[in-house]
Coordinates of C-alpha atoms and ligand atoms in Angstrom, one line a residue:
M1 CA 8.0 -8.0 19.6
K2 CA 8.9 -8.1 15.9
R3 CA 8.5 -4.8 14.0
M4 CA 6.5 -4.2 10.8
L5 CA 6.4 -1.1 8.6
S6 CA 4.4 0.0 5.6
G7 CA 3.2 3.0 3.8
I8 CA 0.6 4.1 1.2
K9 CA 1.1 6.9 -1.3
P10 CA -2.2 8.7 -1.5
T11 CA -1.8 10.2 -5.0
G12 CA -5.6 9.8 -5.2
Q13 CA -8.3 8.3 -3.0
L14 CA -7.7 5.0 -1.4
H15 CA -9.4 2.0 -3.1
L16 CA -10.4 -1.5 -2.4
G17 CA -7.1 -2.8 -3.7
N18 CA -5.2 -0.8 -1.1
Y19 CA -7.5 -2.1 1.6
I20 CA -7.3 -5.7 0.6
G21 CA -3.7 -5.8 -0.5
A22 CA -2.2 -3.6 2.3
L23 CA -4.4 -1.8 4.9
R24 CA -6.3 -4.8 6.3
H25 CA -3.0 -6.5 6.9
F26 CA -1.7 -3.5 8.9
V27 CA -4.8 -3.7 11.0
A28 CA -4.6 -7.5 11.5
S29 CA -0.9 -7.2 12.5
Q30 CA -1.1 -4.4 15.0
D31 CA -1.6 -6.7 18.1
E32 CA 1.1 -9.1 17.2
Y33 CA 3.7 -6.7 15.9
E34 CA 5.0 -3.2 16.6
M35 CA 3.4 -1.6 13.6
F36 CA 4.5 1.6 11.8
A37 CA 2.1 2.9 9.2
F38 CA 2.9 6.1 7.4
I39 CA 1.5 8.3 4.7
A40 CA 4.1 8.5 1.9
N41 CA 3.5 12.2 0.9
L42 CA 7.0 12.6 -0.6
H43 CA 6.2 9.7 -2.9
C44 CA 3.0 11.5 -3.9
I45 CA 4.8 14.3 -5.6
T46 CA 6.8 12.1 -7.9
V47 CA 3.8 12.7 -10.2
P48 CA 2.1 16.2 -10.6
Q49 CA -0.4 17.0 -7.9
D50 CA -3.0 19.6 -7.4
P51 CA -2.1 21.1 -3.9
Q52 CA -5.7 21.3 -2.7
E53 CA -6.5 17.8 -3.9
L54 CA -3.3 16.5 -2.3
Q55 CA -4.2 18.0 1.0
K56 CA -7.6 16.4 1.0
N57 CA -6.2 13.0 -0.1
L58 CA -3.6 13.1 2.7
K59 CA -6.2 13.8 5.4
D60 CA -8.5 11.2 4.0
C61 CA -5.7 8.7 4.0
V62 CA -5.1 9.2 7.8
A63 CA -8.8 9.1 8.5
L64 CA -9.1 5.9 6.5
Y65 CA -6.2 4.3 8.3
L66 CA -8.1 4.9 11.5
A67 CA -11.5 4.1 10.0
C68 CA -10.2 0.7 8.7
G69 CA -9.2 -0.1 12.3
L70 CA -5.7 1.0 12.9
N71 CA -5.5 1.9 16.5
P72 CA -3.1 4.9 17.3
N73 CA -2.5 3.5 20.8
K74 CA -1.0 0.4 19.2
A75 CA 0.3 1.4 15.8
T76 CA 2.6 4.5 15.1
I77 CA 0.9 6.5 12.4
F78 CA 2.7 9.4 10.8
L79 CA 3.2 11.6 7.8
Q80 CA 6.5 11.0 6.0
T81 CA 7.5 14.7 5.8
D82 CA 7.0 15.2 9.5
V83 CA 10.1 13.0 9.9
K84 CA 12.8 14.9 7.9
E85 CA 15.2 12.0 8.1
H86 CA 13.3 10.2 5.3
A87 CA 14.5 12.7 2.6
Q88 CA 18.0 12.8 4.0
L89 CA 18.5 9.0 4.2
G90 CA 16.7 8.8 0.9
F91 CA 19.5 10.7 -0.8
I92 CA 22.1 8.6 0.9
M93 CA 20.3 5.4 -0.3
C94 CA 20.1 6.9 -3.8
C95 CA 23.9 7.2 -3.8
H96 CA 24.1 3.5 -3.0
T97 CA 21.6 2.3 -5.6
Y98 CA 22.9 1.6 -9.1
M99 CA 21.1 3.1 -12.1
G100 CA 21.0 -0.4 -13.5
E101 CA 18.8 -1.4 -10.5
L102 CA 16.5 1.5 -10.9
N103 CA 16.2 0.8 -14.7
R104 CA 14.9 -2.7 -13.8
M105 CA 12.0 -1.4 -11.7
T106 CA 8.8 -2.4 -13.5
Q107 CA 6.7 0.4 -12.2
F108 CA 8.9 3.0 -13.8
K109 CA 9.4 0.9 -16.9
D110 CA 5.6 0.6 -17.3
K111 CA 5.1 4.3 -17.1
Q112 CA 7.8 4.9 -19.5
A113 CA 6.5 2.3 -21.9
K114 CA 3.1 4.0 -21.9
G115 CA 4.9 7.0 -23.5
E116 CA 4.1 9.3 -20.6
K117 CA 6.0 12.6 -21.2
N118 CA 8.1 14.5 -18.7
L119 CA 8.4 11.8 -16.1
S120 CA 10.2 13.3 -13.0
G121 CA 13.6 12.4 -11.7
G122 CA 11.8 11.7 -8.4
L123 CA 9.7 9.0 -9.9
Y124 CA 12.8 7.3 -11.2
T125 CA 14.7 7.4 -7.9
Y126 CA 11.7 6.7 -5.7
P127 CA 12.6 3.1 -4.9
S128 CA 15.7 4.5 -3.1
L129 CA 13.5 6.8 -1.0
M130 CA 11.3 3.8 -0.2
A131 CA 14.4 1.9 1.0
A132 CA 15.1 4.8 3.3
D133 CA 11.5 4.8 4.6
I134 CA 11.9 1.2 5.5
L135 CA 15.5 1.0 6.8
L136 CA 15.2 4.0 9.1
Y137 CA 12.9 1.9 11.4
S138 CA 14.6 -1.5 11.2
P139 CA 11.4 -3.5 10.6
D140 CA 11.5 -7.3 10.3
Y141 CA 8.6 -7.3 7.8
V142 CA 7.1 -5.0 5.2
P143 CA 3.5 -6.0 4.3
V144 CA 2.7 -4.8 0.7
G145 CA 0.7 -5.7 -2.4
E146 CA 2.4 -7.6 -5.2
D147 CA 3.4 -4.5 -7.1
Q148 CA 5.7 -3.3 -4.3
K149 CA 7.5 -6.6 -3.7
Q150 CA 10.2 -5.6 -6.2
H151 CA 10.9 -2.4 -4.3
V152 CA 11.3 -4.2 -1.0
E153 CA 13.7 -6.6 -2.7
L154 CA 15.7 -3.7 -3.9
T155 CA 15.7 -2.4 -0.4
R156 CA 17.2 -5.7 0.8
D157 CA 19.9 -5.6 -1.8
V158 CA 21.0 -2.0 -1.0
A159 CA 20.8 -2.8 2.8
E160 CA 23.1 -5.8 2.3
R161 CA 25.4 -3.8 0.1
M162 CA 25.8 -1.1 2.8
N163 CA 26.1 -3.6 5.6
N164 CA 29.0 -5.2 3.7
R165 CA 30.7 -1.9 3.1
Y166 CA 30.2 -0.1 6.4
G167 CA 29.5 -2.9 9.0
Q168 CA 26.1 -4.0 10.3
L169 CA 23.9 -0.9 9.8
F170 CA 20.5 -2.2 8.7
T171 CA 18.1 -5.0 9.5
V172 CA 17.4 -6.6 6.2
P173 CA 13.5 -6.7 6.0
E174 CA 11.3 -9.3 4.4
P175 CA 8.4 -8.4 2.2
L176 CA 5.1 -10.0 3.2
V177 CA 2.8 -10.5 0.3
A178 CA -0.5 -12.3 1.0
K179 CA -1.4 -15.4 -1.1
V180 CA -4.9 -14.0 -1.8
G181 CA -5.7 -10.4 -2.6
A182 CA -2.2 -9.0 -3.2
R183 CA -3.2 -8.0 -6.7
I184 CA -6.8 -7.0 -7.0
M185 CA -7.7 -6.3 -10.6
S186 CA -9.8 -3.7 -12.3
L187 CA -13.5 -4.6 -12.5
S188 CA -13.7 -3.2 -16.0
D189 CA -10.5 -4.9 -17.3
P190 CA -9.4 -7.8 -15.1
T191 CA -6.1 -8.0 -16.9
K192 CA -5.1 -4.7 -15.3
K193 CA -4.4 -3.9 -11.7
M194 CA -7.1 -1.9 -9.8
S195 CA -5.5 1.5 -9.5
K196 CA -6.1 5.1 -8.7
S197 CA -5.2 6.0 -12.3
D198 CA -8.2 4.2 -13.7
E199 CA -9.4 6.4 -16.5
T200 CA -12.9 5.1 -16.8
N201 CA -13.5 5.1 -13.1
K202 CA -15.6 1.9 -13.5
G203 CA -13.0 -0.6 -12.6
C204 CA -11.9 0.9 -9.3
I205 CA -13.9 0.9 -6.1
Y206 CA -12.9 3.7 -3.8
L207 CA -13.3 3.3 -0.1
L208 CA -15.4 6.4 0.0
D209 CA -17.5 5.6 -3.0
D210 CA -21.2 6.0 -2.5
L211 CA -22.6 2.5 -1.7
K212 CA -24.9 2.5 -4.7
V213 CA -22.1 3.4 -7.0
A214 CA -19.8 0.7 -5.5
R215 CA -22.6 -1.9 -5.9
K216 CA -23.1 -0.9 -9.5
K217 CA -19.4 -1.3 -10.3
V218 CA -19.4 -4.8 -8.9
M219 CA -22.6 -5.8 -10.7
S220 CA -21.2 -4.5 -14.0
A221 CA -17.8 -6.2 -13.5
V222 CA -16.5 -7.8 -16.7
T223 CA -16.6 -11.6 -16.5
D224 CA -16.8 -14.2 -19.3
S225 CA -19.2 -16.5 -21.1
I226 CA -18.2 -19.7 -19.4
G227 CA -20.8 -19.2 -16.8
K228 CA -19.3 -21.2 -13.9
V229 CA -18.0 -19.8 -10.7
Q230 CA -14.6 -21.5 -10.4
Y231 CA -11.1 -20.2 -9.7
D232 CA -9.3 -20.1 -13.0
P233 CA -7.4 -16.8 -13.2
E234 CA -6.1 -17.6 -16.7
N235 CA -9.4 -18.3 -18.5
Q236 CA -11.7 -16.5 -16.1
P237 CA -9.8 -13.5 -14.7
G238 CA -12.9 -11.5 -13.9
I239 CA -14.5 -14.3 -11.8
A240 CA -11.1 -15.1 -10.2
N241 CA -10.8 -11.4 -9.2
L242 CA -14.3 -11.3 -7.7
M243 CA -13.5 -14.6 -5.8
Q244 CA -10.4 -13.0 -4.4
I245 CA -12.4 -10.0 -3.2
L246 CA -15.1 -12.1 -1.6
S247 CA -12.6 -14.4 0.1
S248 CA -10.6 -11.4 1.4
L249 CA -13.7 -9.7 2.8
S250 CA -15.1 -12.9 4.4
N251 CA -12.4 -14.1 6.7
N252 CA -10.3 -15.6 3.9
R253 CA -13.0 -18.1 3.0
S254 CA -11.5 -20.8 0.7
F255 CA -12.1 -20.8 -3.0
A256 CA -13.4 -24.4 -2.8
D257 CA -16.0 -23.1 -0.3
I258 CA -17.1 -20.3 -2.6
E259 CA -17.2 -22.6 -5.7
E260 CA -19.4 -25.0 -3.7
E261 CA -21.8 -22.3 -2.6
F262 CA -22.3 -20.9 -6.2
K263 CA -21.8 -24.0 -8.2
D264 CA -25.4 -24.0 -9.5
Q265 CA -25.9 -20.3 -9.6
G266 CA -25.5 -17.8 -12.3
Y267 CA -23.0 -14.9 -12.2
G268 CA -25.8 -12.5 -11.1
V269 CA -26.3 -14.2 -7.8
F270 CA -22.5 -14.5 -7.3
K271 CA -21.9 -10.8 -8.1
K272 CA -24.7 -9.9 -5.7
A273 CA -22.9 -11.7 -2.9
V274 CA -19.6 -10.0 -3.7
A275 CA -21.4 -6.6 -3.9
D276 CA -23.0 -7.3 -0.5
A277 CA -19.6 -8.1 1.1
V278 CA -18.0 -5.0 -0.5
C279 CA -20.9 -2.7 0.6
N280 CA -20.9 -4.1 4.1
Q281 CA -17.2 -3.4 4.5
L282 CA -17.4 0.1 2.9
E283 CA -20.4 1.0 5.1
Q284 CA -18.4 0.1 8.3
I285 CA -15.4 2.1 7.1
Q286 CA -17.4 5.1 6.0
T287 CA -19.4 5.3 9.3
R288 CA -16.1 5.6 11.2
Y289 CA -14.6 7.9 8.6
K290 CA -17.4 10.4 9.2
E291 CA -16.8 10.4 12.9
I292 CA -13.1 10.8 12.5
V293 CA -13.1 13.7 10.1
E294 CA -15.4 15.6 12.4
S295 CA -13.0 15.2 15.4
N296 CA -9.5 16.4 16.0
L297 CA -8.2 13.0 15.9
I298 CA -6.1 13.3 12.7
E299 CA -3.9 16.1 14.1
E300 CA -3.5 14.4 17.4
V301 CA -2.6 11.1 15.9
L302 CA 0.0 12.6 13.5
T303 CA 1.6 14.7 16.2
Q304 CA 2.0 11.7 18.5
G305 CA 3.1 9.4 15.7
A306 CA 5.7 11.9 14.4
Q307 CA 7.3 12.3 17.9
K308 CA 7.8 8.6 18.2
A309 CA 9.0 8.0 14.6
C310 CA 11.5 10.9 14.8
L311 CA 13.3 9.4 17.8
I312 CA 13.9 6.2 16.0
A313 CA 14.7 7.8 12.6
S314 CA 17.1 10.3 13.9
A315 CA 19.1 7.8 15.8
K316 CA 19.4 5.6 12.7
L317 CA 20.3 8.4 10.4
D318 CA 23.0 9.5 12.8
Q319 CA 24.4 5.9 12.9
V320 CA 24.5 5.7 9.1
Q321 CA 26.2 9.1 8.6
K322 CA 28.8 8.3 11.2
A323 CA 29.5 4.9 9.7
I324 CA 30.0 6.6 6.2
G325 CA 32.3 9.2 7.8
M326 CA 30.1 12.2 7.0
E327 CA 29.7 13.8 10.4
I328 CA 32.1 16.3 12.1
I329 CA 30.4 17.7 15.2
K330 CA 28.4 14.8 16.6
Ligands
AMP401 P1 -0.1 2.7 -3.4 O1 -1.5 3.1 -3.5 O2 0.5 2.5 -4.7 O3 0.7 3.5 -2.5 O4 -0.2 1.3 -2.7 C1 -0.3 1.1 -1.3 C2 -0.4 -0.3 -1.0 O5 -1.5 -1.0 -1.6 C3 0.8 -1.1 -1.5 O6 1.2 -2.1 -0.6 C4 0.3 -1.7 -2.8 O7 1.0 -2.9 -3.1 C5 -1.1 -2.0 -2.4 N1 -2.0 -2.1 -3.6 C6 -2.1 -1.1 -4.5 N2 -3.0 -1.5 -5.5 C7 -3.3 -2.7 -5.2 C8 -4.2 -3.7 -5.8 N3 -4.8 -3.4 -7.0 N4 -4.3 -4.9 -5.3 C9 -3.7 -5.2 -4.1 N5 -2.8 -4.3 -3.5 C10 -2.7 -3.1 -4.0
LIG402 N1 5.9 2.9 -2.8 C1 4.7 2.4 -2.1 C2 3.5 2.4 -3.1 O1 3.5 3.1 -4.0 C3 4.4 3.2 -0.9 C4 5.6 3.2 0.0 C5 6.5 4.2 0.2 C6 5.9 2.2 0.9 N2 7.4 3.9 1.1 C7 7.1 2.6 1.6 C8 5.4 0.9 1.2 C9 7.7 1.8 2.5 C10 6.1 0.1 2.1 C11 7.2 0.6 2.8 O2 2.6 1.7 -2.8

């Protein structure tokens, strides 16, 4: 069985972009692949966090993994800091990543370009930690949204560099980025990615949003004055985004099919169909979420997941440190 690994950094509440771009692929892959899905809590603290809020977001993230359909009997679900090897291999990876490479990472560059003050060193070096997260488990594939592809490519480069220098240490993983839904845009500004750091809060649908609120966000999504439901991301980014959302939530329905259904309809009818699909999905997720947070499942799943992950991660870290010549006793 081929192996897959991915993680989410719950710096805030999970949103529809996380679900469509990442989480639903984890769920769809768990039968066919050996799936590792973790919660990247070290990555969370690369930006300032309120401790209580972070606690809640982490627990919600596990609950949402489960509520979205990840099955802990199939997938290994764990918290990054429960496997200490991530931080240790992270430093080793950092020492094998060039500053020139980190300087090219668009996520960091974007934050810097916005003029944000006091960006942390951790934020700058986080792609090296992400490389460690991945390479510890030798996955064949890493399913991610578009914005993370560059980080997986950096992981491949550093893995190859170390394989050349120390012998075959790492499996070089491939990023899996879906054709549709890998970059869901903000509903209030379809030129920007849907993200947790949405200031207005109107452009981002959170998986735990009240259904009425979610519906309103879809119904007030920014569109255009062309008035035709057709897939033209350049001239109609808002409509293209809603089409991606609808397609992703309805068994990857083709754009041609969606265009055909709504060809004589106004945007109001189309938006209502998108809102229905979104609310149906959220309702399913939220019903299961409520059951999960009232049970002990979160603690059980994380304990069991960490045990399994630790075995794999510690063997890999050991192999790497030996190859580099760092160990004495073992
Ligand atoms: P993050 O919330 O940044 O940890 O992202 C977790 C996963 O969700 C990553 O695979 C991202 O690429 C993906 N993701 C985040 N935002 C979006 C979005 N707007 N559209 C599609 N995928 C996304
Ligand atoms: N950096 C990713 C993000 O912000 C989260 C992440 C951390 C990740 N480690 C990973 C994703 C390893 C895939 C594989 O979205």
